[in-house]
Coordinates of N, CA, C and O in Angstrom, one line a residue:
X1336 N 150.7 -76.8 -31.0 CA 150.2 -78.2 -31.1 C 151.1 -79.1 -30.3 O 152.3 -78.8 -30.0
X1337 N 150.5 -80.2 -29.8 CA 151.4 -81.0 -29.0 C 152.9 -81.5 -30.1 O 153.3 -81.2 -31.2
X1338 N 153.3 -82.3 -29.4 CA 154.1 -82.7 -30.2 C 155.3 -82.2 -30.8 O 156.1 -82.6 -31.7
X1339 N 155.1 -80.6 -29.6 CA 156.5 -79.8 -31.0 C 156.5 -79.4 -31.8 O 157.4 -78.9 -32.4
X1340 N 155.0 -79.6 -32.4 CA 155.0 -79.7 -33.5 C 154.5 -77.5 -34.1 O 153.3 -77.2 -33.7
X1341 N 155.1 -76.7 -34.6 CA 154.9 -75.6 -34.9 C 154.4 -75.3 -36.2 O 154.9 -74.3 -36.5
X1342 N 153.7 -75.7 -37.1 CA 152.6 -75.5 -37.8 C 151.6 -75.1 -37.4 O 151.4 -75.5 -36.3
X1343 N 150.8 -74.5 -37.9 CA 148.9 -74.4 -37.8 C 148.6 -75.5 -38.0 O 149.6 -76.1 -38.3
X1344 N 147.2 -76.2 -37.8 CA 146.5 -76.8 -38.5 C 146.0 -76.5 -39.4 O 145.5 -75.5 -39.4
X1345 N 146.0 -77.4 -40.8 CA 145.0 -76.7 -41.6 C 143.2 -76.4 -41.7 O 142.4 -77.1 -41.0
X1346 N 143.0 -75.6 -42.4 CA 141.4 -75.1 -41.8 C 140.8 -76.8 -42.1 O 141.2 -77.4 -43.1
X1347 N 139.8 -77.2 -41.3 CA 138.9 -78.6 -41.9 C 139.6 -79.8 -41.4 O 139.4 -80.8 -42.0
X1348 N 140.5 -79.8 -40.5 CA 141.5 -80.9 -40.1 C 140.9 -81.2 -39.2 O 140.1 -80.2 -38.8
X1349 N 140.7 -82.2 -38.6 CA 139.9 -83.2 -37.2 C 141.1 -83.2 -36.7 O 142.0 -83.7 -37.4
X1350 N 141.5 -82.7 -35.4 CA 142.4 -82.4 -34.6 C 141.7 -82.9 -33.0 O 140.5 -82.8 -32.8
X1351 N 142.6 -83.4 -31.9 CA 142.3 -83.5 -30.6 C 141.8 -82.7 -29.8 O 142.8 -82.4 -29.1
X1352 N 140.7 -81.9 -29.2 CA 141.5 -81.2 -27.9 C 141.8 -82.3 -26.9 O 141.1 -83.3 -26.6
X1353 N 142.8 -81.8 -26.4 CA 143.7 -82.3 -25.2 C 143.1 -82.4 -23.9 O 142.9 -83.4 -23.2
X1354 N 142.7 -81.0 -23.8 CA 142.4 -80.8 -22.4 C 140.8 -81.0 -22.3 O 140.4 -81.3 -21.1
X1355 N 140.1 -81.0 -23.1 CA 138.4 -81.4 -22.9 C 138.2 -82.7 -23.5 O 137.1 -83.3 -23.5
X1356 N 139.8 -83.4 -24.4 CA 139.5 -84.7 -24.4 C 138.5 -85.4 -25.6 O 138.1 -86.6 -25.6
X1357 N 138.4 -84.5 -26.6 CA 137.4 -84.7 -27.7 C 137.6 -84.0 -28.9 O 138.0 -82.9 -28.8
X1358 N 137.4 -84.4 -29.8 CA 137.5 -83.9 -31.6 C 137.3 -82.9 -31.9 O 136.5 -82.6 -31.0
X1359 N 137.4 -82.0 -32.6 CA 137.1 -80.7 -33.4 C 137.5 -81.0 -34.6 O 138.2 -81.9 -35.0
X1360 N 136.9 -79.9 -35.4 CA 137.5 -79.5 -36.7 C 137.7 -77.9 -36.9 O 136.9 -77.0 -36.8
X1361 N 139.3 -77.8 -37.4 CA 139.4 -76.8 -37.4 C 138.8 -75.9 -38.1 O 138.3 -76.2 -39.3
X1362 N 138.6 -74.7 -37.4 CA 137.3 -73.8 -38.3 C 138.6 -72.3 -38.8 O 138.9 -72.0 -39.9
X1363 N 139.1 -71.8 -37.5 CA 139.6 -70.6 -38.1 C 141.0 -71.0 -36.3 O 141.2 -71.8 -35.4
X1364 N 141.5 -69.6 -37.2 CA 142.8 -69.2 -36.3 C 142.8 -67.6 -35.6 O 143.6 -66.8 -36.1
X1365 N 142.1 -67.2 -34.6 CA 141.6 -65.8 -34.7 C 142.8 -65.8 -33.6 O 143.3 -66.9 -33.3
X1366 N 143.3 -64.5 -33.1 CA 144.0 -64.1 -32.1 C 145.0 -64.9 -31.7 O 145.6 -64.5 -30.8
X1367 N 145.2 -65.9 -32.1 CA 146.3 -66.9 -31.7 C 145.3 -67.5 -30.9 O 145.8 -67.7 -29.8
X1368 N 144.4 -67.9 -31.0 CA 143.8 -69.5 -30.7 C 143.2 -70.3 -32.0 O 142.9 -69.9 -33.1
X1369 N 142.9 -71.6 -31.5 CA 142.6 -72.0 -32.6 C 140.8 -72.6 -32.4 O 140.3 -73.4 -31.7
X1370 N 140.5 -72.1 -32.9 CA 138.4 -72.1 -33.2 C 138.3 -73.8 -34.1 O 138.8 -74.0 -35.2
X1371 N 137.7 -74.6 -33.2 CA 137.1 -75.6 -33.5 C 135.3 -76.0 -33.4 O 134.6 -75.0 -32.9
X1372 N 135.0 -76.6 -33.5 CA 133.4 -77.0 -34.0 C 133.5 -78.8 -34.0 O 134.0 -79.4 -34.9
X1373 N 132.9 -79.5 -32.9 CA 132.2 -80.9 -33.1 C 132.2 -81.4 -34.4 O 131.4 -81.1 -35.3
X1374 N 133.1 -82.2 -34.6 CA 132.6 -82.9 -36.2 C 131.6 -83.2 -36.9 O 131.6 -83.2 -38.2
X1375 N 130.2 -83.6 -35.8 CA 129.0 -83.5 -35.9 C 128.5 -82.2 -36.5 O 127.4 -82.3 -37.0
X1376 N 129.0 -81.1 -36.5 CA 128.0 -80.0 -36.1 C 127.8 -79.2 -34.4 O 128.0 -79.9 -33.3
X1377 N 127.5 -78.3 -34.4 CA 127.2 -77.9 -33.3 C 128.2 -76.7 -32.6 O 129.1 -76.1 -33.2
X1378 N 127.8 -76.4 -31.4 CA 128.8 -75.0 -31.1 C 130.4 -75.1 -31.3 O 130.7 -76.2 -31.6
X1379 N 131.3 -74.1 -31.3 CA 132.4 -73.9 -31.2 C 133.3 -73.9 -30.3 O 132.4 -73.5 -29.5
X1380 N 133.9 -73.9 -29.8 CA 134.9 -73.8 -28.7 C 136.6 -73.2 -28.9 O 137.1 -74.0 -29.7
X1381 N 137.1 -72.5 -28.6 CA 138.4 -72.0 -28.8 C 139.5 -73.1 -27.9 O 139.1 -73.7 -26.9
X1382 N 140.8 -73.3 -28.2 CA 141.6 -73.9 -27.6 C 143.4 -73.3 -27.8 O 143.7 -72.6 -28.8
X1383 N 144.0 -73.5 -27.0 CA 145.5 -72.2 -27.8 C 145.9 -73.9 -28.6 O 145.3 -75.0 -28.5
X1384 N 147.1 -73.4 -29.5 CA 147.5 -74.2 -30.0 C 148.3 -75.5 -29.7 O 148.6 -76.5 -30.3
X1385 N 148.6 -74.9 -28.4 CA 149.6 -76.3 -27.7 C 148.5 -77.1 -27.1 O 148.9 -78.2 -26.9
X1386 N 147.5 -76.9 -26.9 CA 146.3 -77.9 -26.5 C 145.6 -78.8 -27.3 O 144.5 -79.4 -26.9
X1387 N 146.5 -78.9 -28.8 CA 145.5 -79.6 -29.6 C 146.5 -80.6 -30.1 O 147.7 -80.3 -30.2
X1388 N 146.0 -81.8 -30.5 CA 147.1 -82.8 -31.0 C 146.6 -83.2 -32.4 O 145.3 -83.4 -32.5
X1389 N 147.6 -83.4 -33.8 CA 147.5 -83.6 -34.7 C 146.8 -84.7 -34.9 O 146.9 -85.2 -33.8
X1390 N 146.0 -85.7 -35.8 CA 145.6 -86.4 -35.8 C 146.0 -87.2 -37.6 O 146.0 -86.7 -38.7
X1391 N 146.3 -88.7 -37.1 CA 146.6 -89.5 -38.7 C 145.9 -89.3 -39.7 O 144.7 -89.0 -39.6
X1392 N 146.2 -89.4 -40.1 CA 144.7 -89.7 -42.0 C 144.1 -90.8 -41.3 O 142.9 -90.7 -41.1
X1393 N 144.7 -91.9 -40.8 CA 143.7 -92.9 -40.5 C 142.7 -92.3 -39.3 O 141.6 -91.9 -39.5
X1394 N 143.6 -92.3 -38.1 CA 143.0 -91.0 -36.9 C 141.4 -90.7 -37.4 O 140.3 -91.1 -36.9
X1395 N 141.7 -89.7 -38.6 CA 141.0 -88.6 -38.7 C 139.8 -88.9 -40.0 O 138.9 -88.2 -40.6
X1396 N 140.4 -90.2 -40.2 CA 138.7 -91.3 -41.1 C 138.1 -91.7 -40.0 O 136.9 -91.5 -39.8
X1397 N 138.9 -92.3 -39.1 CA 138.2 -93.2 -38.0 C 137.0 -92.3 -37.4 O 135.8 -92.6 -37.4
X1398 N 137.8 -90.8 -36.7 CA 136.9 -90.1 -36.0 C 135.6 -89.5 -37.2 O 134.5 -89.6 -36.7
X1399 N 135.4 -89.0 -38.2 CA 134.5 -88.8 -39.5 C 133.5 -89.7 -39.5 O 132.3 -89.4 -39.6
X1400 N 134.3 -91.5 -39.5 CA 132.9 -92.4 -39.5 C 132.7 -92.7 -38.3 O 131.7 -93.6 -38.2
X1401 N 133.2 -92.4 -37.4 CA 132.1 -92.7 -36.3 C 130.9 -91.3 -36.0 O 129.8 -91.5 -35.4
X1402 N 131.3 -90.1 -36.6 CA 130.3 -89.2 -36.4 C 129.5 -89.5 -37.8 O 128.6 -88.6 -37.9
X1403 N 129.5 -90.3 -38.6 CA 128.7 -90.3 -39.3 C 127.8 -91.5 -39.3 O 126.8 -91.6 -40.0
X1404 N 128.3 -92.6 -38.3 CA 127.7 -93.1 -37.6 C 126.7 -93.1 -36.8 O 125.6 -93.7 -36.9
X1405 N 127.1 -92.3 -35.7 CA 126.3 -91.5 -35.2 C 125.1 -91.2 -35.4 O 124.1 -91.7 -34.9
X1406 N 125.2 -90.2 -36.3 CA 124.1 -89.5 -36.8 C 123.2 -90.3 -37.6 O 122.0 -90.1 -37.6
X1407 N 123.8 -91.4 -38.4 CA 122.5 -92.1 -38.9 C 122.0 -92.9 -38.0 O 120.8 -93.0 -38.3
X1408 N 122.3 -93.5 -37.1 CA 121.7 -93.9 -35.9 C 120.5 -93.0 -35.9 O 119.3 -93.4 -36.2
X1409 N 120.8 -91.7 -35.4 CA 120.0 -90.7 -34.6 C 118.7 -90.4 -35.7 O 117.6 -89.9 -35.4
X1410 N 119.2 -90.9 -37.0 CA 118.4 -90.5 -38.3 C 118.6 -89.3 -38.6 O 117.5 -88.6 -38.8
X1411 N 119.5 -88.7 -38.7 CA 119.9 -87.1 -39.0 C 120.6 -87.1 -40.3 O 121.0 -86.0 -40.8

């Protein structure tokens, strides 16, 4: 993880990717990467762990209600 930081994320954590610049939630930890999924929903994407940056409690409400924004927009 950025930051130095040598923990995992925990599984269900709204985390950065860095390098594509957009949110995930952590899904699993296979092989030494870490498996994220769109907070919305939707495919998966792998990232290693130094590519991903922790995100605040506030961070990680902010990014939740905007995807839940989102989606009632969309009526989903």
């Amino acid at each position: 993880m950025a930051n130095n930081q040598q923990t995992e994320p925990r599984i269900g954590a709204v985390v950065k990717d860095l390098k594509g610049n957009r949110f995930g939630v952590v899904m699993a930890t296979i092989g030494g990467l870490i498996q994220l999924r769109p907070v919305s929903g939707g495919l998966s994407w792998e990232v290693a762990p130094d590519g991903i940056e922790a995100l605040s409690s506030r961070q990680e409400l902010t990014v939740r209600l905007a995807a839940l924004n989102a989606e009632s927009r969309r009526g989903t």
